[in-house]
PDB file of C-alpha atoms in Angstrom:
ATOM      1  CA  MET B 561     134.314  90.575  88.092  1.00 95.00           C
ATOM      2  CA  GLU B 562     132.210  92.919  90.297  1.00 98.00           C
ATOM      3  CA  LYS B 563     131.258  91.954  93.667  1.00 98.00           C
ATOM      4  CA  VAL B 564     128.347  92.131  95.489  1.00 98.00           C
ATOM      5  CA  LEU B 565     128.650  91.716  98.972  1.00 98.00           C
ATOM      6  CA  VAL B 566     125.738  89.891 100.928  1.00 98.00           C
ATOM      7  CA  ILE B 567     125.221  90.979 104.464  1.00 98.00           C
ATOM      8  CA  GLY B 568     122.822  89.527 106.861  1.00 97.00           C
ATOM      9  CA  PRO B 569     120.806  85.954 107.854  1.00 95.00           C
ATOM     10  CA  PHE B 570     119.828  84.744 104.395  1.00 96.00           C
ATOM     11  CA  ASN B 571     118.405  81.622 104.483  1.00 93.00           C
ATOM     12  CA  GLU B 572     118.874  78.840 101.831  1.00 94.00           C
ATOM     13  CA  THR B 573     115.844  79.792  99.413  1.00 93.00           C
ATOM     14  CA  MET B 574     117.376  83.604  99.288  1.00 95.00           C
ATOM     15  CA  ARG B 575     120.673  82.658  98.920  1.00 97.00           C
ATOM     16  CA  GLY B 576     119.821  80.609  96.053  1.00 96.00           C
ATOM     17  CA  ALA B 577     117.856  82.969  94.415  1.00 96.00           C
ATOM     18  CA  LEU B 578     120.325  85.533  95.197  1.00 97.00           C
ATOM     19  CA  ASN B 579     122.465  83.146  93.242  1.00 97.00           C
ATOM     20  CA  ARG B 580     119.777  82.385  90.275  1.00 97.00           C
ATOM     21  CA  CYS B 581     119.637  86.123  89.604  1.00 97.00           C
ATOM     22  CA  LEU B 582     123.156  87.380  90.124  1.00 98.00           C
ATOM     23  CA  ALA B 583     126.115  84.856  89.754  1.00 96.00           C
ATOM     24  CA  ASP B 584     126.394  85.004  86.162  1.00 97.00           C
ATOM     25  CA  ASP B 585     127.504  88.452  86.417  1.00 97.00           C
ATOM     26  CA  PHE B 586     128.761  89.494  89.518  1.00 98.00           C
ATOM     27  CA  GLU B 587     130.870  87.394  91.953  1.00 98.00           C
ATOM     28  CA  LEU B 588     128.705  86.857  95.264  1.00 98.00           C
ATOM     29  CA  GLU B 589     130.179  86.686  98.727  1.00 98.00           C
ATOM     30  CA  PHE B 590     127.743  86.272 101.728  1.00 98.00           C
ATOM     31  CA  ILE B 591     128.409  87.422 105.203  1.00 98.00           C
ATOM     32  CA  THR B 592     126.458  87.026 108.518  1.00 97.00           C
ATOM     33  CA  SER B 593     127.724  89.320 110.922  1.00 96.00           C
ATOM     34  CA  ARG B 594     129.255  92.793 111.603  1.00 97.00           C
ATOM     35  CA  ASP B 595     132.897  91.119 112.860  1.00 96.00           C
ATOM     36  CA  GLN B 596     133.374  90.415 108.593  1.00 98.00           C
ATOM     37  CA  TYR B 597     132.733  94.180 107.957  1.00 98.00           C
ATOM     38  CA  ASP B 598     136.648  93.977 106.395  1.00 96.00           C
ATOM     39  CA  ARG B 599     135.254  92.251 103.358  1.00 97.00           C
ATOM     40  CA  LEU B 600     132.978  95.810 102.617  1.00 98.00           C
ATOM     41  CA  THR B 601     136.895  97.398 101.185  1.00 97.00           C
ATOM     42  CA  ASP B 602     136.124  94.984  98.164  1.00 96.00           C
ATOM     43  CA  ALA B 603     132.697  95.460  97.501  1.00 98.00           C
ATOM     44  CA  ASP B 604     130.882  96.939  94.450  1.00 98.00           C
ATOM     45  CA  TYR B 605     127.644  96.339  95.957  1.00 98.00           C
ATOM     46  CA  ILE B 606     125.907  95.546  99.026  1.00 98.00           C
ATOM     47  CA  ILE B 607     122.649  93.996  99.698  1.00 98.00           C
ATOM     48  CA  LEU B 608     121.947  94.729 103.641  1.00 98.00           C
ATOM     49  CA  ARG B 609     119.362  92.474 105.522  1.00 96.00           C
ATOM     50  CA  THR B 610     118.667  93.006 109.579  1.00 90.00           C
ATOM     51  CA  LEU B 611     122.614  94.886 109.735  1.00 96.00           C
ATOM     52  CA  ASN B 612     123.130  98.311 109.548  1.00 96.00           C
ATOM     53  CA  LEU B 613     125.829 100.195 107.286  1.00 98.00           C
ATOM     54  CA  THR B 614     126.590 102.787 109.642  1.00 97.00           C
ATOM     55  CA  ALA B 615     128.549 106.460 108.557  1.00 97.00           C
ATOM     56  CA  GLU B 616     131.667 104.858 110.061  1.00 97.00           C
ATOM     57  CA  ASP B 617     130.997 101.718 107.950  1.00 98.00           C
ATOM     58  CA  MET B 618     131.111 103.331 104.679  1.00 97.00           C
ATOM     59  CA  GLU B 619     134.369 104.497 105.136  1.00 97.00           C
ATOM     60  CA  GLN B 620     135.551 101.227 104.376  1.00 96.00           C
ATOM     61  CA  MET B 621     133.806 101.693 101.461  1.00 97.00           C
ATOM     62  CA  PRO B 622     135.517 102.816  98.700  1.00 97.00           C
ATOM     63  CA  LYS B 623     134.347 101.104  95.648  1.00 97.00           C
ATOM     64  CA  VAL B 624     130.707 100.593  96.666  1.00 98.00           C
ATOM     65  CA  LYS B 625     128.138 102.160  93.981  1.00 98.00           C
ATOM     66  CA  LEU B 626     124.455 100.673  95.743  1.00 98.00           C
ATOM     67  CA  ILE B 627     123.831  99.956  98.940  1.00 98.00           C
ATOM     68  CA  GLN B 628     120.638  97.806  98.277  1.00 98.00           C
ATOM     69  CA  ARG B 629     118.172  96.942 101.149  1.00 98.00           C
ATOM     70  CA  TRP B 630     116.331  93.550 100.985  1.00 96.00           C
ATOM     71  CA  GLY B 631     112.712  94.383 101.968  1.00 89.00           C
ATOM     72  CA  ALA B 632     111.191  98.426 102.264  1.00 86.00           C
ATOM     73  CA  GLY B 633     112.531  99.926 105.066  1.00 85.00           C
ATOM     74  CA  TYR B 634     115.871 101.716 105.324  1.00 91.00           C
ATOM     75  CA  ASP B 635     116.192 102.881 109.158  1.00 89.00           C
ATOM     76  CA  THR B 636     119.486 100.436 109.630  1.00 94.00           C
ATOM     77  CA  VAL B 637     121.456 102.472 106.914  1.00 97.00           C
ATOM     78  CA  ASP B 638     122.771 105.978 107.459  1.00 97.00           C
ATOM     79  CA  ILE B 639     121.078 107.655 104.457  1.00 97.00           C
ATOM     80  CA  GLU B 640     122.673 111.248 104.152  1.00 97.00           C
ATOM     81  CA  ALA B 641     126.348 109.193 104.846  1.00 97.00           C
ATOM     82  CA  ALA B 642     125.782 107.517 102.336  1.00 98.00           C
ATOM     83  CA  ALA B 643     124.743 110.392 100.043  1.00 97.00           C
ATOM     84  CA  LYS B 644     128.035 112.223 100.965  1.00 97.00           C
ATOM     85  CA  LYS B 645     129.894 109.553  99.788  1.00 97.00           C
ATOM     86  CA  GLY B 646     127.692 109.403  96.499  1.00 97.00           C
ATOM     87  CA  ILE B 647     125.986 106.128  96.730  1.00 98.00           C
ATOM     88  CA  PRO B 648     122.320 105.588  96.418  1.00 98.00           C
ATOM     89  CA  VAL B 649     120.736 103.980  98.719  1.00 98.00           C
ATOM     90  CA  ALA B 650     117.759 101.511  97.466  1.00 98.00           C
ATOM     91  CA  VAL B 651     114.554  99.313  98.321  1.00 97.00           C
ATOM     92  CA  CYS B 652     112.302  96.628  97.287  1.00 95.00           C
ATOM     93  CA  TYR B 653     109.442  98.849  97.323  1.00 93.00           C
ATOM     94  CA  GLY B 654     106.527  97.200  96.681  1.00 91.00           C
ATOM     95  CA  VAL B 655     107.468  93.728  96.748  1.00 93.00           C
ATOM     96  CA  ASN B 656     107.110  92.663 100.683  1.00 90.00           C
ATOM     97  CA  SER B 657     103.690  94.026 100.543  1.00 93.00           C
ATOM     98  CA  THR B 658     101.701  91.176  99.402  1.00 94.00           C
ATOM     99  CA  PRO B 659     103.108  88.748 102.565  1.00 94.00           C
ATOM    100  CA  VAL B 660     103.298  91.547 104.861  1.00 95.00           C
ATOM    101  CA  SER B 661      98.667  91.937 104.699  1.00 97.00           C
ATOM    102  CA  GLU B 662      99.007  88.450 104.647  1.00 97.00           C
ATOM    103  CA  MET B 663     100.418  88.131 107.712  1.00 98.00           C
ATOM    104  CA  ALA B 664      98.812  91.020 108.949  1.00 98.00           C
ATOM    105  CA  MET B 665      95.140  89.614 108.157  1.00 98.00           C
ATOM    106  CA  ALA B 666      96.574  86.165 109.983  1.00 98.00           C
ATOM    107  CA  LEU B 667      97.303  87.684 112.628  1.00 98.00           C
ATOM    108  CA  ILE B 668      94.190  89.596 112.908  1.00 98.00           C
ATOM    109  CA  LEU B 669      91.920  85.966 112.232  1.00 98.00           C
ATOM    110  CA  SER B 670      94.469  84.088 114.932  1.00 98.00           C
ATOM    111  CA  VAL B 671      93.748  86.405 117.323  1.00 98.00           C
ATOM    112  CA  TYR B 672      89.953  87.229 116.865  1.00 98.00           C
ATOM    113  CA  ARG B 673      89.195  83.462 116.662  1.00 98.00           C
ATOM    114  CA  ASN B 674      91.701  82.657 119.601  1.00 97.00           C
ATOM    115  CA  VAL B 675      93.909  80.092 117.304  1.00 97.00           C
ATOM    116  CA  VAL B 676      96.849  79.953 119.132  1.00 96.00           C
ATOM    117  CA  PRO B 677      95.135  78.988 122.748  1.00 95.00           C
ATOM    118  CA  LEU B 678      92.132  76.719 121.575  1.00 96.00           C
ATOM    119  CA  THR B 679      95.261  74.717 119.436  1.00 96.00           C
ATOM    120  CA  GLU B 680      97.559  74.818 122.988  1.00 94.00           C
ATOM    121  CA  GLY B 681      94.224  73.606 124.670  1.00 95.00           C
ATOM    122  CA  ILE B 682      93.301  70.639 122.485  1.00 96.00           C
ATOM    123  CA  GLN B 683      96.571  69.242 122.074  1.00 97.00           C
ATOM    124  CA  ALA B 684      96.812  69.754 126.077  1.00 95.00           C
ATOM    125  CA  GLY B 685      93.330  67.518 126.411  1.00 97.00           C
ATOM    126  CA  LYS B 686      91.066  69.976 127.026  1.00 95.00           C
ATOM    127  CA  TRP B 687      87.883  71.053 124.649  1.00 96.00           C
ATOM    128  CA  GLU B 688      87.111  74.950 125.417  1.00 94.00           C
ATOM    129  CA  ARG B 689      84.954  75.352 122.612  1.00 94.00           C
ATOM    130  CA  GLU B 690      81.935  76.804 125.202  1.00 93.00           C
ATOM    131  CA  GLU B 691      84.641  79.083 126.442  1.00 92.00           C
ATOM    132  CA  TYR B 692      86.496  80.815 123.783  1.00 93.00           C
ATOM    133  CA  ALA B 693      83.097  80.951 121.513  1.00 94.00           C
ATOM    134  CA  LYS B 694      82.325  84.130 123.806  1.00 93.00           C
ATOM    135  CA  GLN B 695      85.597  85.392 123.326  1.00 93.00           C
ATOM    136  CA  SER B 696      85.830  85.208 119.438  1.00 96.00           C
ATOM    137  CA  HIS B 697      85.102  88.163 116.682  1.00 97.00           C
ATOM    138  CA  THR B 698      84.536  88.329 113.195  1.00 98.00           C
ATOM    139  CA  ILE B 699      86.122  91.411 111.145  1.00 98.00           C
ATOM    140  CA  ASN B 700      82.486  91.809 109.612  1.00 98.00           C
ATOM    141  CA  GLY B 701      81.057  94.491 110.611  1.00 98.00           C
ATOM    142  CA  LYS B 702      84.170  96.259 112.460  1.00 98.00           C
ATOM    143  CA  THR B 703      86.117  99.336 112.180  1.00 98.00           C
ATOM    144  CA  VAL B 704      89.516  99.101 111.170  1.00 98.00           C
ATOM    145  CA  GLY B 705      92.183 101.943 111.588  1.00 98.00           C
ATOM    146  CA  ILE B 706      95.062 101.734 108.858  1.00 98.00           C
ATOM    147  CA  VAL B 707      98.146 103.881 110.669  1.00 98.00           C
ATOM    148  CA  GLY B 708     100.422 104.477 107.442  1.00 98.00           C
ATOM    149  CA  ILE B 709      98.381 103.932 103.721  1.00 97.00           C
ATOM    150  CA  GLY B 710     101.543 103.088 101.725  1.00 94.00           C
ATOM    151  CA  ASN B 711     101.770  99.654  99.791  1.00 93.00           C
ATOM    152  CA  ILE B 712     100.861  97.458 102.290  1.00 95.00           C
ATOM    153  CA  GLY B 713      98.421  99.185 104.225  1.00 97.00           C
ATOM    154  CA  ARG B 714      96.134  99.829 101.292  1.00 98.00           C
ATOM    155  CA  LYS B 715      95.911  96.095 100.357  1.00 98.00           C
ATOM    156  CA  VAL B 716      95.745  95.136 104.293  1.00 98.00           C
ATOM    157  CA  ALA B 717      92.509  98.116 103.383  1.00 98.00           C
ATOM    158  CA  ALA B 718      91.414  95.764 100.900  1.00 98.00           C
ATOM    159  CA  LEU B 719      91.489  93.272 102.553  1.00 98.00           C
ATOM    160  CA  CYS B 720      89.738  94.004 105.432  1.00 98.00           C
ATOM    161  CA  GLN B 721      87.132  95.381 103.357  1.00 98.00           C
ATOM    162  CA  ALA B 722      86.335  92.070 102.163  1.00 98.00           C
ATOM    163  CA  PHE B 723      85.381  90.808 105.148  1.00 98.00           C
ATOM    164  CA  GLY B 724      82.951  93.487 105.498  1.00 98.00           C
ATOM    165  CA  ALA B 725      84.914  96.014 107.520  1.00 98.00           C
ATOM    166  CA  GLN B 726      85.080  99.793 107.131  1.00 98.00           C
ATOM    167  CA  ILE B 727      88.184 101.598 106.840  1.00 98.00           C
ATOM    168  CA  LEU B 728      89.764 104.600 108.544  1.00 98.00           C
ATOM    169  CA  TYR B 729      93.514 105.573 108.068  1.00 98.00           C
ATOM    170  CA  TYR B 730      95.521 108.158 109.064  1.00 98.00           C
ATOM    171  CA  ASP B 731      98.904 108.924 107.127  1.00 98.00           C
ATOM    172  CA  ALA B 732     101.046 111.934 106.871  1.00 96.00           C
ATOM    173  CA  TYR B 733     100.490 112.308 103.314  1.00 95.00           C
ATOM    174  CA  ARG B 734      96.378 112.467 103.302  1.00 97.00           C
ATOM    175  CA  LEU B 735      95.627 110.468  99.966  1.00 98.00           C
ATOM    176  CA  SER B 736      93.373 112.956  97.119  1.00 97.00           C
ATOM    177  CA  PRO B 737      89.657 113.076  97.884  1.00 97.00           C
ATOM    178  CA  GLU B 738      89.454 110.988  94.357  1.00 98.00           C
ATOM    179  CA  ARG B 739      91.423 108.006  95.431  1.00 98.00           C
ATOM    180  CA  GLU B 740      89.818 107.986  99.031  1.00 98.00           C
ATOM    181  CA  ASN B 741      86.902 107.403  96.962  1.00 98.00           C
ATOM    182  CA  GLU B 742      88.310 104.980  94.639  1.00 98.00           C
ATOM    183  CA  MET B 743      89.449 103.266  97.302  1.00 98.00           C
ATOM    184  CA  HIS B 744      86.152 103.451  99.756  1.00 98.00           C
ATOM    185  CA  VAL B 745      88.831 104.526 102.570  1.00 98.00           C
ATOM    186  CA  THR B 746      88.355 108.070 104.740  1.00 98.00           C
ATOM    187  CA  TYR B 747      91.226 110.092 106.507  1.00 98.00           C
ATOM    188  CA  CYS B 748      91.076 110.592 110.224  1.00 98.00           C
ATOM    189  CA  PRO B 749      93.519 112.536 112.522  1.00 98.00           C
ATOM    190  CA  LEU B 750      94.817 110.357 114.279  1.00 98.00           C
ATOM    191  CA  ASP B 751      94.041 111.511 117.969  1.00 97.00           C
ATOM    192  CA  GLU B 752      91.129 111.175 116.446  1.00 98.00           C
ATOM    193  CA  LEU B 753      91.326 107.308 115.178  1.00 98.00           C
ATOM    194  CA  TRP B 754      92.869 106.082 118.271  1.00 98.00           C
ATOM    195  CA  GLY B 755      88.837 105.868 119.899  1.00 98.00           C
ATOM    196  CA  LYS B 756      86.720 105.094 116.951  1.00 98.00           C
ATOM    197  CA  CYS B 757      88.790 101.670 115.659  1.00 98.00           C
ATOM    198  CA  ASP B 758      87.617  98.024 116.582  1.00 98.00           C
ATOM    199  CA  ILE B 759      90.949  97.486 114.772  1.00 98.00           C
ATOM    200  CA  ILE B 760      94.599  98.907 114.913  1.00 98.00           C
ATOM    201  CA  SER B 761      96.771  98.134 112.193  1.00 98.00           C
ATOM    202  CA  LEU B 762     100.365  99.987 112.145  1.00 98.00           C
ATOM    203  CA  HIS B 763     102.130 100.572 108.848  1.00 97.00           C
ATOM    204  CA  VAL B 764     104.623 103.468 108.991  1.00 95.00           C
ATOM    205  CA  PRO B 765     108.467 103.154 109.302  1.00 90.00           C
ATOM    206  CA  LEU B 766     110.083 103.844 112.082  1.00 89.00           C
ATOM    207  CA  LEU B 767     110.840 107.466 112.925  1.00 90.00           C
ATOM    208  CA  ASP B 768     111.207 109.834 116.000  1.00 93.00           C
ATOM    209  CA  SER B 769     107.779 110.659 115.741  1.00 95.00           C
ATOM    210  CA  THR B 770     106.377 107.494 115.673  1.00 96.00           C
ATOM    211  CA  ASN B 771     108.781 105.338 118.232  1.00 96.00           C
ATOM    212  CA  LYS B 772     106.450 104.179 120.895  1.00 97.00           C
ATOM    213  CA  MET B 773     103.160 105.660 119.280  1.00 98.00           C
ATOM    214  CA  VAL B 774     101.322 103.243 121.087  1.00 98.00           C
ATOM    215  CA  ASN B 775     101.772 104.154 124.512  1.00 98.00           C
ATOM    216  CA  ARG B 776      99.858 104.248 127.490  1.00 98.00           C
ATOM    217  CA  ASP B 777      98.766 107.465 126.672  1.00 98.00           C
ATOM    218  CA  THR B 778      97.322 106.318 123.048  1.00 98.00           C
ATOM    219  CA  ILE B 779      96.117 102.719 124.631  1.00 98.00           C
ATOM    220  CA  ALA B 780      93.768 104.919 127.056  1.00 98.00           C
ATOM    221  CA  LYS B 781      92.127 106.363 123.962  1.00 98.00           C
ATOM    222  CA  MET B 782      91.675 103.136 122.269  1.00 98.00           C
ATOM    223  CA  LYS B 783      87.603 101.408 122.306  1.00 98.00           C
ATOM    224  CA  ASP B 784      87.908  98.600 124.674  1.00 98.00           C
ATOM    225  CA  GLY B 785      88.274  95.668 123.581  1.00 98.00           C
ATOM    226  CA  ALA B 786      89.740  96.936 120.752  1.00 98.00           C
ATOM    227  CA  LEU B 787      92.714  94.949 118.822  1.00 98.00           C
ATOM    228  CA  LEU B 788      96.476  95.944 117.867  1.00 98.00           C
ATOM    229  CA  ILE B 789      98.174  94.628 115.158  1.00 98.00           C
ATOM    230  CA  ASN B 790     102.193  95.461 114.345  1.00 98.00           C
ATOM    231  CA  SER B 791     103.719  94.261 111.117  1.00 96.00           C
ATOM    232  CA  ALA B 792     105.583  97.259 110.988  1.00 95.00           C
ATOM    233  CA  ARG B 793     108.987  98.052 113.505  1.00 93.00           C
ATOM    234  CA  ALA B 794     109.025  96.308 117.042  1.00 94.00           C
ATOM    235  CA  GLU B 795     109.812  99.898 118.012  1.00 95.00           C
ATOM    236  CA  LEU B 796     106.469 101.556 117.435  1.00 97.00           C
ATOM    237  CA  VAL B 797     104.896  99.339 120.553  1.00 97.00           C
ATOM    238  CA  ASP B 798     105.739 100.623 123.904  1.00 97.00           C
ATOM    239  CA  LEU B 799     105.217  96.516 125.161  1.00 96.00           C
ATOM    240  CA  ASP B 800     105.423  97.609 129.012  1.00 96.00           C
ATOM    241  CA  ALA B 801     102.306  99.424 128.456  1.00 97.00           C
ATOM    242  CA  LEU B 802     100.590  97.069 126.024  1.00 98.00           C
ATOM    243  CA  LYS B 803     100.869  94.202 128.596  1.00 97.00           C
ATOM    244  CA  GLU B 804      99.298  96.170 130.804  1.00 97.00           C
ATOM    245  CA  ALA B 805      96.334  96.776 128.150  1.00 98.00           C
ATOM    246  CA  LEU B 806      96.522  92.799 127.382  1.00 98.00           C
ATOM    247  CA  VAL B 807      95.928  91.528 131.711  1.00 97.00           C
ATOM    248  CA  SER B 808      93.782  94.289 132.521  1.00 97.00           C
ATOM    249  CA  GLY B 809      90.671  93.617 129.242  1.00 96.00           C
ATOM    250  CA  LYS B 810      91.429  97.346 128.157  1.00 98.00           C
ATOM    251  CA  LEU B 811      92.654  95.737 124.468  1.00 98.00           C
ATOM    252  CA  CYS B 812      91.170  92.166 123.665  1.00 97.00           C
ATOM    253  CA  GLY B 813      94.179  91.036 122.267  1.00 98.00           C
ATOM    254  CA  ALA B 814      96.894  92.091 120.169  1.00 98.00           C
ATOM    255  CA  GLY B 815      99.076  90.248 116.858  1.00 98.00           C
ATOM    256  CA  LEU B 816     102.581  91.714 116.985  1.00 98.00           C
ATOM    257  CA  ASP B 817     104.922  90.270 113.518  1.00 97.00           C
ATOM    258  CA  ALA B 818     107.290  93.280 114.606  1.00 89.00           C
ATOM    259  CA  VAL B 819     109.307  92.365 117.491  1.00 90.00           C
ATOM    260  CA  ASP B 820     112.899  92.099 118.943  1.00 88.00           C
ATOM    261  CA  GLN B 821     115.053  89.438 119.281  1.00 89.00           C
ATOM    262  CA  ASP B 822     117.039  90.323 121.863  1.00 89.00           C
ATOM    263  CA  VAL B 823     113.262  91.897 123.647  1.00 89.00           C
ATOM    264  CA  MET B 824     112.057  88.503 123.422  1.00 90.00           C
ATOM    265  CA  ALA B 825     114.633  87.003 125.117  1.00 88.00           C
ATOM    266  CA  SER B 826     113.017  88.182 128.252  1.00 90.00           C
ATOM    267  CA  SER B 827     109.527  86.788 127.336  1.00 86.00           C
ATOM    268  CA  PRO B 828     107.689  90.190 128.275  1.00 92.00           C
ATOM    269  CA  LEU B 829     104.551  88.915 127.189  1.00 93.00           C
ATOM    270  CA  ALA B 830     105.033  85.358 128.811  1.00 91.00           C
ATOM    271  CA  GLY B 831     101.708  83.358 129.432  1.00 90.00           C
ATOM    272  CA  ILE B 832      99.403  86.344 127.905  1.00 93.00           C
ATOM    273  CA  LYS B 833      96.794  84.186 125.767  1.00 91.00           C
ATOM    274  CA  ASN B 834      95.407  86.777 124.075  1.00 96.00           C
ATOM    275  CA  VAL B 835      98.494  87.901 121.974  1.00 97.00           C
ATOM    276  CA  VAL B 836      99.832  86.210 118.679  1.00 97.00           C
ATOM    277  CA  LEU B 837     103.407  86.632 118.395  1.00 96.00           C
ATOM    278  CA  THR B 838     105.504  86.145 115.108  1.00 96.00           C
ATOM    279  CA  PRO B 839     109.584  86.756 114.502  1.00 93.00           C
ATOM    280  CA  HIS B 840     109.214  89.429 111.499  1.00 90.00           C
ATOM    281  CA  LEU B 841     108.471  86.888 109.307  1.00 89.00           C
ATOM    282  CA  GLY B 842     105.976  89.097 107.014  1.00 92.00           C
ATOM    283  CA  GLY B 843     108.017  89.935 103.970  1.00 86.00           C
ATOM    284  CA  ASN B 844     109.946  86.524 104.011  1.00 83.00           C
ATOM    285  CA  THR B 845     108.058  83.664 102.526  1.00 86.00           C
ATOM    286  CA  ALA B 846     109.623  81.125  99.598  1.00 80.00           C
ATOM    287  CA  ASP B 847     107.974  82.796  96.888  1.00 84.00           C
ATOM    288  CA  ASP B 848     108.373  85.959  97.982  1.00 88.00           C
ATOM    289  CA  ALA B 849     112.477  85.772  98.262  1.00 91.00           C
ATOM    290  CA  GLN B 850     112.712  85.476  94.539  1.00 93.00           C
ATOM    291  CA  GLN B 851     110.667  88.346  94.294  1.00 94.00           C
ATOM    292  CA  MET B 852     112.594  90.216  96.061  1.00 95.00           C
ATOM    293  CA  ALA B 853     116.166  88.681  94.866  1.00 97.00           C
ATOM    294  CA  GLN B 854     114.718  89.731  91.732  1.00 97.00           C
ATOM    295  CA  ARG B 855     113.845  93.094  92.476  1.00 97.00           C
ATOM    296  CA  CYS B 856     117.549  93.821  94.123  1.00 98.00           C
ATOM    297  CA  SER B 857     119.211  92.172  90.746  1.00 98.00           C
ATOM    298  CA  GLU B 858     117.263  94.661  88.560  1.00 98.00           C
ATOM    299  CA  GLN B 859     118.405  97.629  90.434  1.00 98.00           C
ATOM    300  CA  ILE B 860     122.542  96.095  90.890  1.00 98.00           C
ATOM    301  CA  HIS B 861     122.155  95.618  86.906  1.00 98.00           C
ATOM    302  CA  ALA B 862     120.840  98.681  86.220  1.00 98.00           C
ATOM    303  CA  ILE B 863     123.658 100.549  88.075  1.00 98.00           C
ATOM    304  CA  SER B 864     125.987  98.348  86.616  1.00 98.00           C
ATOM    305  CA  ARG B 865     125.014  99.817  83.144  1.00 97.00           C
ATOM    306  CA  GLY B 866     125.443 103.122  84.226  1.00 97.00           C
ATOM    307  CA  GLU B 867     121.455 104.146  84.987  1.00 97.00           C
ATOM    308  CA  LYS B 868     120.449 105.800  87.252  1.00 95.00           C
ATOM    309  CA  LEU B 869     117.822 104.581  89.890  1.00 96.00           C
ATOM    310  CA  THR B 870     114.145 107.114  90.844  1.00 95.00           C
ATOM    311  CA  PRO B 871     112.306 107.565  93.872  1.00 95.00           C
ATOM    312  CA  PRO B 872     110.682 105.596  95.629  1.00 94.00           C
ATOM    313  CA  HIS B 873     113.330 103.015  94.448  1.00 96.00           C
ATOM    314  CA  VAL B 874     116.117 105.118  95.887  1.00 97.00           C
ATOM    315  CA  VAL B 875     115.295 106.996  99.116  1.00 96.00           C
ATOM    316  CA  ASN B 876     118.135 108.983  99.212  1.00 97.00           C
ATOM    317  CA  SER B 877     118.181 110.990  95.617  1.00 93.00           C
ATOM    318  CA  ASN B 878     117.276 114.337  97.488  1.00 93.00           C
ATOM    319  CA  LEU B 879     120.495 114.219  99.295  1.00 92.00           C
ATOM    320  CA  LEU B 880     123.281 112.715  96.620  1.00 89.00           C
TER     321      LEU B 880
END
């Protein structure tokens, strides 16, 4: 029986979903750290979450036919090294767009309506209704800038429109005029978008060009009192610059689902009331785990049958 090596932190719900989808046809083994990477030698397929796979790691993978990411991102995998070994790298394209887009909306509403400080205040016996009323805002009537109009960005745009917002967007690959009209969105060059929006929501992958794309210079271009949302990658935002903007009042607030555990251990945003932080949980819900496991299973089964996966499900097909 072929072996699927499942690498990374998978909770009981995720493991149960994978077992239901794969255990009848494959042997499953779960490992949680790089210290256990000696198990790579026995694997026929890999499902990877959070941890990385380097070119050196791939030298230990003589049998692997597919590297399957649990999620949509693939910056933790050396896709060129995988291609040189003839290994396709697959993602769960589109699966997490609903939970991540809903998390982005939860962050917008939580910051705009001061949900966290109000809750903490009431629990501490305070009644700060009038104080926070003057700091609360509605999405209705605002201009929302979507940076990255992929599956998640499109859903965030639609959800914001349902609240009555106007949508500007930037993407390296502009939509067709027909698609823009259909979605009721307007393209805006990135340099201009920063200063035109009340809310900016990031939905781009981590690349050299996007690393710390939110920094002192870009924040200076933003509207006074704007709101920043990041449910993509932690590295997109310079936290020192963000902290300064939150403390000074340049930004009314920020909602970050994309945070790095090691960075957050030093509490860089401690004590700041106009920020909401979640531990990169956007794509992880009990119901989404089953859909993610099902997609992983479908793609592993396809490779096992000798079929080929195609873009956008495979991200290194042009290199193979």
